[in-house]
Amino acid sequence: MSTSVRATEPAWLSARRMAAQARFNAQGLPTPNDESWRFTTLRALTPPAALGAARITLNAPALPEGVRFTTLSSLLAQAPGHLAGLLTLPEAADGFAALNMALFQDGFVLEIPPGVHLTEPLEVIYDPTGGAVHTRGLVLLGEGASAILVEHAIGGGWSNHVTHIALAKGARLRHAKRQAQPAGSVHLSATTITLGEGADHESVILALGAAISREAVNAVLAGEQARFSLRGAYVLGASQEASFVPDLLHLAPNCTSRQLVKGVLGGQAHGVFLGHIGVPEGADGTDASQTNRNLLLTEGAHIDTRPRLEILADDVKCSHGATVGDLDDAALFYLQSRGIPPLAARHMLVEAFAAEILDEADLPAPLRAALHGTLSAKVEALS
Amino acid sequence: MTKLLKIENLHARIKGGRDILNGISLDIGAGEVHAIMGPNGAGKSTLSCVLAAKPGYEVTAGRILYDGEDIADLPADERARRGIFLAFQYPVEIPGVNNTYFLRTSLNATRRQRGEPELDGVQFLKLVKQKLSLLDIKDDLLKRAVNVGFSGGEKKRNEIFQMAMLEPRLALLDETDSGLDIDALRAVSDGVNKLRADSRAIVMITHYQRLLDYIEPDFVHVLANGRIVASGDKSFARELEKTGYAHLEHAA
């Protein structure tokens, strides 16, 4: 369990916090006029005045020398200068990111030296409690390094997570995230990922809990032959809301990206998908696809989906698409004609729809099975 | 003795449409194989849909007695668990649902209804192996999603395999021969023949005489304009091949 970083923090950080706070004071929270927030219920996202406790737990097998996997608070205490170059606020950051920089209480750091391969998953558990919680994650993989990182968000309250992932040449990260926070909580997440030449990243994100959640994933494919994959699912009931906001920049030529985000919406739930792929001039040989598919189980559920491509290069292969539908009646009848009761048949089809993102995810079998279990339980709870 | 299936003056339609079945009466006993033939649009598929309780169809008059009981109010899944099996003309592809998982769920639902204990994974696979070898089917179909990427022949074979697993009392084979080449037709027919039993009735609904060369029926009926217009024994099918349906349709 971590303590607040404030007590031991270096002067450079205090200065950055003050600058970030000043920026937030000037900028404020996003408004419906901000394109990437326009469909999100912003009035419900105002942070509580009091700060809560981050309560981050890390689980890992025995790690080889040189690998650093630690909470942010302990790293700042042990090596205060180490993160000076990395804990920064990007120019384009929005109000929530500025607030995170000003107020973050804790977080985690994963650093893997070049050439080191970790085959067992490393776990980060977020169990925030109390008032507003801001956490910060840093993942740095050296040249040719590889790892599997799993994030579990289970606590309640209001939390705002900012994570930066940097993959050097040929590095490979498999990242899974399970957001299963209790009803009534707020989960905001913004992840930036930079991929060097030949780097290979996949994120599998399940947004199942919280009253309102948002997953912003910002990836820059900066080196040639980099490969990025996002497989996401939101399964929501009651009056839950989840947004997926992936924004990809195919900066270098000959990179590949695949995105498949699937939504299951019951009750009065609201899903948002705002995807963007940018392919600037010169990024020839880009191969990108982005798909958002939705299953609406009730009249009251609704989805705002907008996949978007901006292509300025000539020689590219890009596709995008969105679908919204109901369960297939022919498939339902087929299952029932084999003796499967209607409710069980619906579960089977809904689960199969959402689990597609796991079926082909590149994850170790036990991890995939555990994620599948959480997904099934949520599908079951919808009806 | 109570007939396994007794259809009395059945009128039925697609909801909101006009009647497609105009008074069908038919008795089918356990151990019997019946063929229902007839031209396109005669109501053959409607009959199988109504017997299997496909949503969207409604009975406007008459009764269906299964084992002496009027099953009008029983939904599709309940009929299936009581032993009515429909082999689909077009088996449905269900992405993401594994064939083995699907079949085990189906079998265990049926077994619960019969008051039999559910099969665990090991017992289930043992039964699968036994039925696969009976029907001479390869087990790779089981690892895939239900019917996804199956050829026409594989889909039909999968239907018969399901029939073998579920051991229905009444099997309705809807155009099981359609879209099959001669080898696939032979394989599917061999499977059906192995599943003939004294306790089981089989009803083949088909447009073509060809299927009856492989699965020999005890009774043949001609359905035209929503009615049974003629019935006979297996020799009747050969007669029909020569004379066609047209003169019978006029009789209706």
XYZ file of C-alpha atoms in Angstrom:
635
model
C 0.000 0.000 0.000
C 1.291 3.424 -0.920
C 1.409 6.672 0.977
C 0.953 10.101 -0.508
C 3.982 11.326 -2.440
C 3.628 14.875 -1.190
C 5.753 14.591 1.961
C 8.913 13.514 0.224
C 8.632 15.169 -3.087
C 11.487 16.900 -4.917
C 11.443 20.600 -5.686
C 11.183 20.138 -9.506
C 7.957 18.251 -9.022
C 6.455 20.850 -6.702
C 7.204 23.482 -9.323
C 5.527 21.413 -12.062
C 2.516 20.806 -9.903
C 2.125 24.551 -9.370
C 2.451 25.224 -13.091
C -0.124 22.517 -13.852
C -2.508 23.944 -11.267
C -2.130 27.389 -12.829
C -2.851 25.894 -16.224
C -5.921 24.119 -14.915
C -7.163 27.321 -13.300
C -6.882 29.075 -16.656
C -8.176 26.194 -18.784
C -10.847 24.552 -16.611
C -12.502 21.226 -17.310
C -13.427 20.233 -20.871
C -16.776 21.466 -22.192
C -19.223 19.963 -24.703
C -17.505 22.160 -27.308
C -14.380 20.018 -27.026
C -14.769 17.476 -29.819
C -13.514 14.484 -27.843
C -15.855 15.199 -24.914
C -18.999 16.225 -26.763
C -21.027 13.047 -26.076
C -19.782 12.472 -22.523
C -21.937 13.533 -19.579
C -19.542 16.183 -18.300
C -21.690 17.576 -15.504
C -21.289 14.278 -13.656
C -17.486 14.432 -13.876
C -16.714 17.380 -11.609
C -14.104 16.129 -9.158
C -14.965 16.104 -5.461
C -13.222 18.877 -3.489
C -11.474 16.525 -1.070
C -8.664 14.214 -2.140
C -9.007 10.479 -1.493
C -6.447 7.683 -1.190
C -5.007 6.003 -4.283
C -4.325 2.588 -2.703
C -2.260 0.977 -5.448
C -1.046 -2.606 -5.107
C 1.520 -4.211 -7.401
C 1.875 -7.957 -7.927
C 4.774 -9.473 -9.794
C 6.777 -12.671 -9.956
C 10.476 -12.518 -9.024
C 11.953 -9.959 -11.407
C 15.365 -10.063 -13.066
C 17.916 -7.458 -12.134
C 17.434 -4.092 -13.768
C 13.681 -4.361 -14.013
C 11.914 -1.717 -12.005
C 8.293 -2.273 -11.008
C 7.359 -0.044 -8.139
C 4.867 2.520 -6.919
C 5.537 6.082 -7.930
C 5.695 7.198 -4.299
C 8.509 4.834 -3.408
C 10.475 5.641 -6.553
C 10.219 9.382 -5.879
C 11.471 8.715 -2.354
C 14.378 6.525 -3.460
C 15.480 8.273 -6.632
C 13.900 11.719 -6.702
C 15.641 12.823 -9.878
C 14.958 9.720 -11.923
C 11.598 10.747 -13.311
C 12.272 14.421 -13.909
C 12.283 13.992 -17.658
C 9.164 11.879 -17.752
C 6.671 13.412 -15.355
C 5.647 16.251 -17.596
C 2.444 17.764 -18.859
C 2.099 17.643 -22.647
C 1.148 20.824 -24.507
C -2.099 19.325 -25.743
C -3.228 18.041 -22.334
C -6.799 18.775 -21.317
C -8.068 20.002 -17.941
C -8.258 16.539 -16.397
C -4.640 15.831 -17.337
C -3.563 19.195 -15.899
C -5.416 18.410 -12.704
C -3.745 15.007 -12.610
C -0.295 16.588 -12.895
C -1.129 19.081 -10.175
C -2.626 16.587 -7.738
C -1.569 12.997 -8.456
C -1.201 11.057 -5.212
C 0.537 7.945 -6.451
C 0.979 5.639 -9.391
C 3.350 3.004 -10.693
C 6.493 2.734 -12.753
C 7.495 -0.206 -14.906
C 10.925 -0.005 -16.483
C 12.450 -2.874 -18.401
C 16.009 -2.751 -19.715
C 16.759 -3.625 -23.346
C 16.448 -7.272 -24.299
C 14.711 -8.435 -21.144
C 11.647 -10.622 -21.684
C 9.090 -11.019 -18.935
C 6.616 -13.771 -19.713
C 4.476 -13.633 -16.593
C 1.902 -10.874 -16.144
C 2.689 -7.897 -13.909
C -0.367 -6.626 -12.077
C -1.433 -3.177 -10.995
C -4.507 -2.973 -8.773
C -6.233 0.365 -8.301
C -8.467 0.470 -5.273
C -9.174 4.193 -4.821
C -11.312 5.356 -1.948
C -12.596 8.601 -0.438
C -12.580 11.728 -2.587
C -10.772 12.571 -5.811
C -7.913 10.235 -6.713
C -5.350 10.991 -9.406
C -2.840 8.352 -10.410
C 0.033 8.310 -12.802
C 1.498 5.299 -14.613
C 4.784 5.085 -16.498
C 5.781 2.124 -18.629
C 9.149 2.180 -20.347
C 10.337 -0.782 -22.373
C 13.903 -0.752 -23.653
C 14.956 -1.966 -27.069
C 13.655 -5.479 -27.744
C 12.177 -5.854 -24.258
C 8.805 -7.493 -23.710
C 6.217 -7.736 -20.948
C 2.595 -8.374 -20.064
C 0.930 -5.696 -17.949
C -2.499 -6.096 -16.357
C -4.408 -3.264 -14.717
C -7.401 -3.900 -12.480
C -9.533 -0.936 -11.458
C -11.786 -2.100 -8.655
C -12.095 0.680 -6.088
C -14.897 3.206 -5.809
C -15.099 6.969 -5.771
C -13.769 9.362 -8.364
C -10.507 8.507 -10.079
C -8.485 10.061 -12.853
C -5.676 7.953 -14.313
C -2.955 9.188 -16.635
C -0.574 6.601 -18.050
C 2.308 6.933 -20.439
C 3.753 3.954 -22.280
C 6.934 4.207 -24.349
C 8.134 1.257 -26.384
C 11.636 1.468 -27.797
C 12.686 -0.213 -31.035
C 11.390 -3.777 -31.263
C 9.813 -3.715 -27.791
C 6.612 -5.620 -27.267
C 3.900 -4.966 -24.681
C 0.717 -6.886 -24.080
C -1.571 -4.774 -21.937
C -4.895 -5.798 -20.429
C -7.173 -3.613 -18.366
C -10.250 -4.597 -16.442
C -12.346 -1.715 -15.187
C -14.904 -3.194 -12.808
C -15.499 -0.348 -10.379
C -18.686 -0.349 -8.301
C -21.860 1.406 -9.406
C -21.761 5.129 -8.748
C -18.025 5.581 -9.244
C -16.249 7.609 -11.902
C -13.278 6.274 -13.856
C -11.328 8.541 -16.194
C -8.332 7.180 -17.999
C -5.983 8.728 -20.514
C -3.185 6.581 -21.897
C -0.532 7.784 -24.300
C 1.587 5.268 -26.132
C 4.610 5.908 -28.314
C 5.926 3.119 -30.499
C 9.442 3.034 -31.884
C 10.570 1.150 -34.960
C 9.147 -2.368 -35.065
C 7.540 -1.981 -31.627
C 4.430 -4.044 -31.057
C 1.668 -3.035 -28.670
C -1.728 -4.524 -27.876
C -4.232 -3.202 -25.343
C -7.278 -5.208 -24.320
C -9.664 -3.036 -22.337
C -12.869 -4.124 -20.614
C -15.059 -1.275 -19.367
C -17.676 -2.978 -17.231
C -18.185 -0.976 -14.064
C -18.558 2.602 -12.767
C -21.396 5.052 -13.404
C -19.281 6.894 -15.931
C -15.997 5.782 -17.445
C -13.808 7.038 -20.220
C -10.874 5.379 -21.930
C -8.806 7.740 -24.015
C -5.990 5.967 -25.848
C -3.547 8.121 -27.717
C -0.979 6.241 -29.762
C 1.806 7.574 -31.931
C 3.383 5.095 -34.320
C 6.691 6.894 -34.560
C 9.001 4.216 -35.999
C 8.608 2.210 -39.179
C 6.998 -1.244 -38.997
C 5.425 -0.513 -35.627
C 2.280 -2.421 -34.858
C -0.586 -1.292 -32.636
C -3.729 -3.122 -31.627
C -6.670 -2.072 -29.470
C -9.357 -4.573 -28.522
C -11.984 -2.988 -26.312
C -15.398 -3.828 -24.943
C -17.943 -1.936 -22.911
C -20.785 -3.929 -21.395
C -23.192 -1.620 -19.622
C -26.585 -1.713 -17.958
C -28.777 0.574 -15.833
C -27.743 4.179 -16.506
C -24.040 3.461 -16.972
C -22.002 5.384 -19.492
C -18.678 4.497 -21.093
C -16.636 6.303 -23.712
C -13.839 4.921 -25.844
C -11.761 7.616 -27.449
C -8.847 6.139 -29.396
C -6.711 8.572 -31.348
C -3.942 7.144 -33.513
C -1.228 8.970 -35.355
C 0.515 6.957 -38.060
C 3.591 9.139 -38.124
C 6.069 6.701 -39.689
C 5.523 4.802 -42.935
C 4.709 1.079 -43.108
C 3.028 0.789 -39.717
C -0.012 -1.334 -38.961
C -2.888 -0.678 -36.591
C -5.980 -2.706 -35.744
C -8.828 -1.539 -33.567
C -11.906 -3.501 -32.631
C -14.170 -2.042 -29.968
C -17.454 -3.735 -29.167
C -20.312 -2.477 -27.039
C -23.239 -4.190 -25.352
C -25.799 -1.779 -23.973
C -28.805 -2.663 -21.840
C -31.082 -0.649 -19.537
C -30.676 3.082 -20.160
C -26.953 2.734 -20.805
C -25.011 5.101 -23.036
C -21.966 4.202 -25.082
C -19.631 6.594 -26.859
C -17.037 5.730 -29.467
C -15.005 8.553 -30.925
C -12.209 7.144 -32.991
C -9.643 9.007 -35.006
C -6.789 7.840 -37.194
C -4.437 10.389 -38.646
C -2.127 9.485 -41.523
C 0.078 12.462 -42.358
C 1.831 13.095 -45.626
C 4.675 10.651 -46.187
C 3.278 7.845 -44.029
C 3.034 5.570 -47.064
C 2.410 1.893 -46.586
C 0.130 2.570 -43.627
C -2.312 -0.246 -42.942
C -5.005 0.814 -40.470
C -8.435 -0.409 -39.547
C -10.911 0.744 -36.944
C -14.212 -0.951 -36.171
C -16.856 -0.252 -33.554
C -19.749 -2.701 -33.243
C -22.668 -2.319 -30.879
C -25.473 -4.465 -29.616
C -28.428 -2.562 -28.192
C -30.482 -4.817 -25.941
C -33.146 -2.335 -24.894
C -35.115 0.584 -26.300
C -33.633 2.877 -23.686
C -29.980 2.200 -24.472
C -28.141 4.438 -26.889
C -24.821 4.839 -28.622
C -22.949 7.713 -30.191
C -20.337 6.324 -32.535
C -18.024 8.179 -34.833
C -14.979 6.527 -36.376
C -12.940 9.031 -38.335
C -10.022 8.850 -40.758
C -7.795 11.701 -41.844
C -5.466 10.596 -44.613
C -2.894 12.801 -46.265
C -0.556 10.061 -47.520
C -1.045 8.472 -50.952
C -0.263 4.810 -50.668
C -2.292 3.543 -47.693
C -4.789 0.858 -46.788
C -7.294 2.199 -44.291
C -10.753 1.111 -43.291
C -13.209 2.121 -40.657
C -16.765 1.270 -39.770
C -19.428 1.222 -37.121
C -22.499 -0.946 -36.691
C -25.431 -0.877 -34.309
C -27.811 -3.812 -34.074
C -29.956 -6.169 -32.106
C -29.490 -9.891 -31.462
C -29.898 -12.100 -34.525
C -33.377 -13.673 -34.391
C -32.348 -16.587 -36.593
C -29.493 -17.451 -34.214
C -31.802 -17.136 -31.192
C -34.313 -19.534 -32.763
C -31.577 -21.961 -33.723
C -30.340 -22.171 -30.124
C -33.887 -22.494 -28.774
C -34.704 -25.199 -31.305
C -31.957 -27.200 -29.583
C -33.625 -26.917 -26.193
C -31.727 -23.907 -24.858
C -34.120 -21.584 -22.955
C -34.559 -18.049 -24.367
C -32.658 -16.259 -21.607
C -29.707 -18.651 -21.778
C -29.719 -18.349 -25.564
C -29.538 -14.554 -25.306
C -26.669 -14.780 -22.816
C -24.815 -17.102 -25.115
C -25.125 -14.744 -28.069
C -24.346 -11.574 -26.138
C -21.323 -13.157 -24.531
C -20.073 -14.458 -27.861
C -20.463 -10.982 -29.340
C -18.445 -9.247 -26.618
C -15.905 -12.025 -26.105
C -14.681 -11.720 -29.684
C -12.230 -9.124 -28.408
C -10.739 -11.738 -26.070
C -10.893 -14.737 -28.384
C -8.168 -13.403 -30.616
C -6.300 -11.341 -28.045
C -2.662 -12.251 -27.662
C -2.776 -13.025 -23.936
C -1.758 -16.023 -21.811
C -4.651 -18.505 -21.518
C -5.246 -18.123 -17.741
C -5.430 -14.342 -18.061
C -7.780 -14.595 -21.009
C -9.978 -17.033 -19.059
C -10.085 -14.703 -16.050
C -11.103 -11.753 -18.226
C -13.688 -13.938 -19.947
C -15.134 -14.845 -16.547
C -15.544 -11.192 -15.576
C -17.135 -10.441 -18.929
C -19.600 -13.362 -18.635
C -20.619 -12.315 -15.146
C -21.375 -8.820 -16.379
C -23.395 -10.138 -19.345
C -25.352 -12.348 -16.960
C -26.034 -9.402 -14.671
C -27.494 -7.361 -17.543
C -30.727 -9.336 -17.750
C -52.151 -46.670 -29.096
C -51.582 -42.925 -29.034
C -49.780 -41.720 -32.143
C -46.548 -39.868 -31.418
C -47.694 -36.977 -33.594
C -51.255 -36.277 -34.579
C -51.955 -33.209 -36.693
C -55.648 -32.328 -36.894
C -57.056 -29.916 -39.478
C -54.081 -27.565 -39.023
C -54.388 -24.043 -40.408
C -51.420 -21.743 -39.963
C -49.870 -18.588 -41.365
C -47.045 -16.142 -40.991
C -48.351 -13.598 -38.488
C -50.489 -11.032 -40.246
C -50.489 -12.912 -43.565
C -53.006 -15.269 -45.121
C -53.170 -18.963 -44.254
C -50.443 -21.072 -45.828
C -51.555 -24.346 -44.259
C -55.213 -24.986 -45.061
C -56.253 -27.953 -43.008
C -53.511 -30.551 -42.687
C -54.329 -33.825 -40.985
C -51.608 -36.397 -40.485
C -50.845 -39.272 -38.093
C -47.253 -40.244 -37.460
C -46.372 -43.176 -35.256
C -43.141 -44.011 -33.437
C -40.801 -46.068 -35.585
C -42.202 -44.670 -38.831
C -40.446 -42.678 -41.522
C -42.640 -40.286 -43.464
C -41.775 -38.220 -46.498
C -43.696 -35.045 -47.197
C -43.201 -33.937 -50.758
C -44.651 -31.231 -52.880
C -43.993 -28.311 -55.164
C -42.401 -25.045 -54.060
C -44.796 -22.870 -52.130
C -46.951 -25.798 -51.043
C -46.336 -25.066 -47.353
C -43.654 -27.677 -46.615
C -41.317 -25.342 -44.780
C -44.197 -23.622 -43.014
C -45.251 -26.986 -41.649
C -41.803 -27.667 -40.196
C -41.588 -24.123 -38.755
C -45.003 -24.478 -37.107
C -44.139 -27.878 -35.655
C -40.898 -26.472 -34.225
C -42.657 -23.307 -32.942
C -40.603 -20.818 -34.900
C -41.573 -17.295 -33.774
C -43.505 -15.364 -36.394
C -45.869 -18.205 -37.295
C -49.325 -18.715 -35.847
C -51.847 -21.523 -35.822
C -55.290 -20.210 -36.765
C -57.237 -23.467 -36.441
C -56.722 -27.129 -35.663
C -54.408 -28.895 -33.227
C -51.002 -30.508 -32.965
C -51.000 -33.396 -30.523
C -47.602 -34.697 -29.478
C -47.785 -37.820 -27.402
C -51.481 -37.088 -26.948
C -50.886 -33.579 -25.642
C -51.829 -30.344 -27.399
C -48.523 -28.478 -27.719
C -49.951 -25.188 -29.037
C -48.626 -23.201 -26.093
C -45.183 -24.774 -25.870
C -42.310 -22.574 -27.083
C -39.538 -23.880 -29.318
C -37.054 -24.695 -26.546
C -39.672 -26.636 -24.558
C -40.686 -28.672 -27.615
C -37.035 -29.399 -28.312
C -36.411 -30.633 -24.789
C -39.440 -32.893 -25.105
C -37.886 -34.548 -28.118
C -38.930 -32.616 -31.218
C -35.899 -31.941 -33.402
C -35.784 -29.782 -36.516
C -32.865 -30.265 -38.896
C -32.685 -26.885 -40.618
C -32.736 -26.352 -44.340
C -30.283 -23.512 -43.741
C -28.396 -24.137 -40.476
C -27.565 -20.807 -38.844
C -23.984 -19.596 -38.390
C -23.317 -18.372 -34.855
C -19.922 -16.652 -34.596
C -18.221 -16.822 -31.217
C -20.269 -19.768 -29.907
C -18.163 -22.894 -29.854
C -19.887 -25.940 -31.315
C -18.942 -28.213 -28.407
C -20.071 -25.727 -25.761
C -23.333 -25.180 -27.631
C -24.029 -28.877 -27.958
C -23.236 -29.637 -24.349
C -25.542 -26.831 -23.167
C -28.234 -28.177 -25.447
C -27.815 -31.792 -24.390
C -27.750 -30.987 -20.685
C -30.881 -28.824 -20.980
C -32.601 -31.804 -22.625
C -31.286 -34.246 -20.028
C -32.486 -32.062 -17.147
C -35.950 -32.070 -18.707
C -35.902 -35.864 -18.927
C -34.851 -36.077 -15.299
C -31.423 -37.440 -16.239
C -28.209 -36.174 -14.653
C -26.152 -33.644 -16.633
C -23.025 -34.938 -18.333
C -19.672 -33.587 -17.190
C -16.954 -32.734 -19.680
C -15.460 -36.211 -19.760
C -18.770 -38.044 -20.123
C -19.866 -35.607 -22.797
C -16.715 -36.099 -24.878
C -17.076 -39.844 -24.609
C -20.589 -39.622 -26.001
C -19.378 -37.245 -28.739
C -16.711 -39.726 -29.825
C -19.213 -42.543 -29.924
C -21.668 -40.587 -32.081
C -18.929 -39.245 -34.347
C -17.721 -42.736 -35.123
C -21.300 -43.881 -35.717
C -21.753 -41.142 -38.308
C -18.192 -41.179 -39.619
C -17.668 -37.453 -38.964
C -14.322 -35.828 -38.155
C -14.102 -34.048 -34.829
C -12.645 -30.798 -36.210
C -16.192 -29.467 -36.674
C -16.503 -29.407 -32.914
C -13.624 -27.051 -32.337
C -15.116 -24.356 -34.521
C -17.919 -21.874 -33.918
C -21.395 -23.218 -34.686
C -21.660 -23.666 -38.472
C -19.207 -20.803 -39.127
C -17.172 -21.473 -42.226
C -18.758 -24.907 -42.684
C -19.422 -26.084 -46.216
C -23.023 -26.907 -47.151
C -22.339 -30.585 -46.585
C -20.659 -29.973 -43.237
C -23.626 -27.937 -42.042
C -26.079 -30.697 -42.898
C -23.829 -33.320 -41.340
C -23.616 -31.201 -38.214
C -27.421 -31.179 -38.053
C -27.532 -34.958 -38.185
C -24.758 -35.139 -35.607
C -26.832 -32.953 -33.286
C -29.765 -35.269 -33.897
C -27.604 -38.231 -32.912
C -26.530 -36.481 -29.722
C -29.993 -35.279 -28.678
C -31.795 -38.536 -29.561
C -35.144 -36.931 -30.387
C -38.424 -38.850 -30.519
C -39.597 -36.858 -33.518
C -37.059 -35.643 -36.095
C -38.149 -33.201 -38.786
C -35.669 -33.034 -41.642
C -36.372 -29.864 -43.627
C -34.928 -30.152 -47.151
C -31.929 -31.954 -45.709
C -30.908 -32.960 -49.229
C -30.823 -29.444 -50.646
C -27.438 -28.182 -51.737
C -25.681 -31.517 -51.256
C -23.525 -33.245 -53.814
C -23.923 -36.980 -54.215
C -21.213 -37.946 -51.707
C -22.511 -35.604 -49.036
C -26.059 -36.790 -49.677
C -24.957 -40.377 -49.207
C -23.102 -39.564 -45.984
C -26.028 -37.629 -44.513
C -28.507 -40.336 -45.543
C -26.348 -43.073 -44.016
C -26.367 -41.077 -40.796
C -30.147 -40.736 -40.806
C -30.595 -44.438 -41.552
C -28.445 -45.319 -38.555
C -30.706 -43.172 -36.416
C -33.891 -44.976 -37.419
C -35.354 -46.582 -34.310
C -38.586 -48.116 -33.094
C -38.988 -45.321 -30.580
C -38.364 -42.524 -33.080
C -40.384 -41.014 -35.895
C -38.642 -39.276 -38.784
C -40.370 -36.823 -41.105
C -38.471 -35.835 -44.245
C -39.654 -32.735 -45.982
C -38.295 -32.622 -49.500
C -38.817 -31.326 -52.957
C -36.978 -34.159 -54.643
C -37.462 -37.861 -55.017
C -33.664 -38.266 -54.896
C -33.455 -38.316 -51.086
C -35.944 -41.199 -50.933
C -33.518 -43.389 -52.883
C -31.219 -43.168 -49.880
C -33.671 -43.013 -47.002
C -36.581 -45.288 -47.710
C -39.825 -43.978 -46.210
C -42.725 -46.026 -44.911
C -45.228 -43.402 -46.049
C -45.193 -40.660 -48.648
C -47.513 -37.634 -48.633
C -47.987 -34.902 -51.172
C -48.537 -31.416 -49.825
C -50.089 -28.890 -52.199
C -51.776 -25.579 -51.497
C -51.422 -26.179 -47.787
C -53.171 -29.554 -47.731
C -52.191 -33.200 -47.931
C -53.640 -34.106 -51.324
C -52.415 -37.669 -51.631
C -50.705 -40.324 -49.505
C -49.287 -43.740 -50.188
C -46.538 -46.187 -49.334
C -42.961 -46.034 -50.648
C -43.974 -47.154 -54.135
C -46.076 -44.008 -54.370
C -42.905 -41.919 -54.511
C -41.786 -43.680 -57.694
C -45.169 -43.138 -59.213
C -44.892 -39.442 -58.395
C -41.582 -39.265 -60.128
C -43.293 -40.224 -63.370
C -46.509 -38.270 -63.002
C -45.317 -35.154 -61.167
C -47.368 -33.097 -58.743
C -49.440 -31.075 -61.149
C -52.429 -33.377 -61.467
C -52.603 -33.692 -57.686
C -52.521 -29.959 -57.183
C -55.624 -29.700 -59.316
C -57.268 -32.357 -57.215
C -56.734 -30.093 -54.224
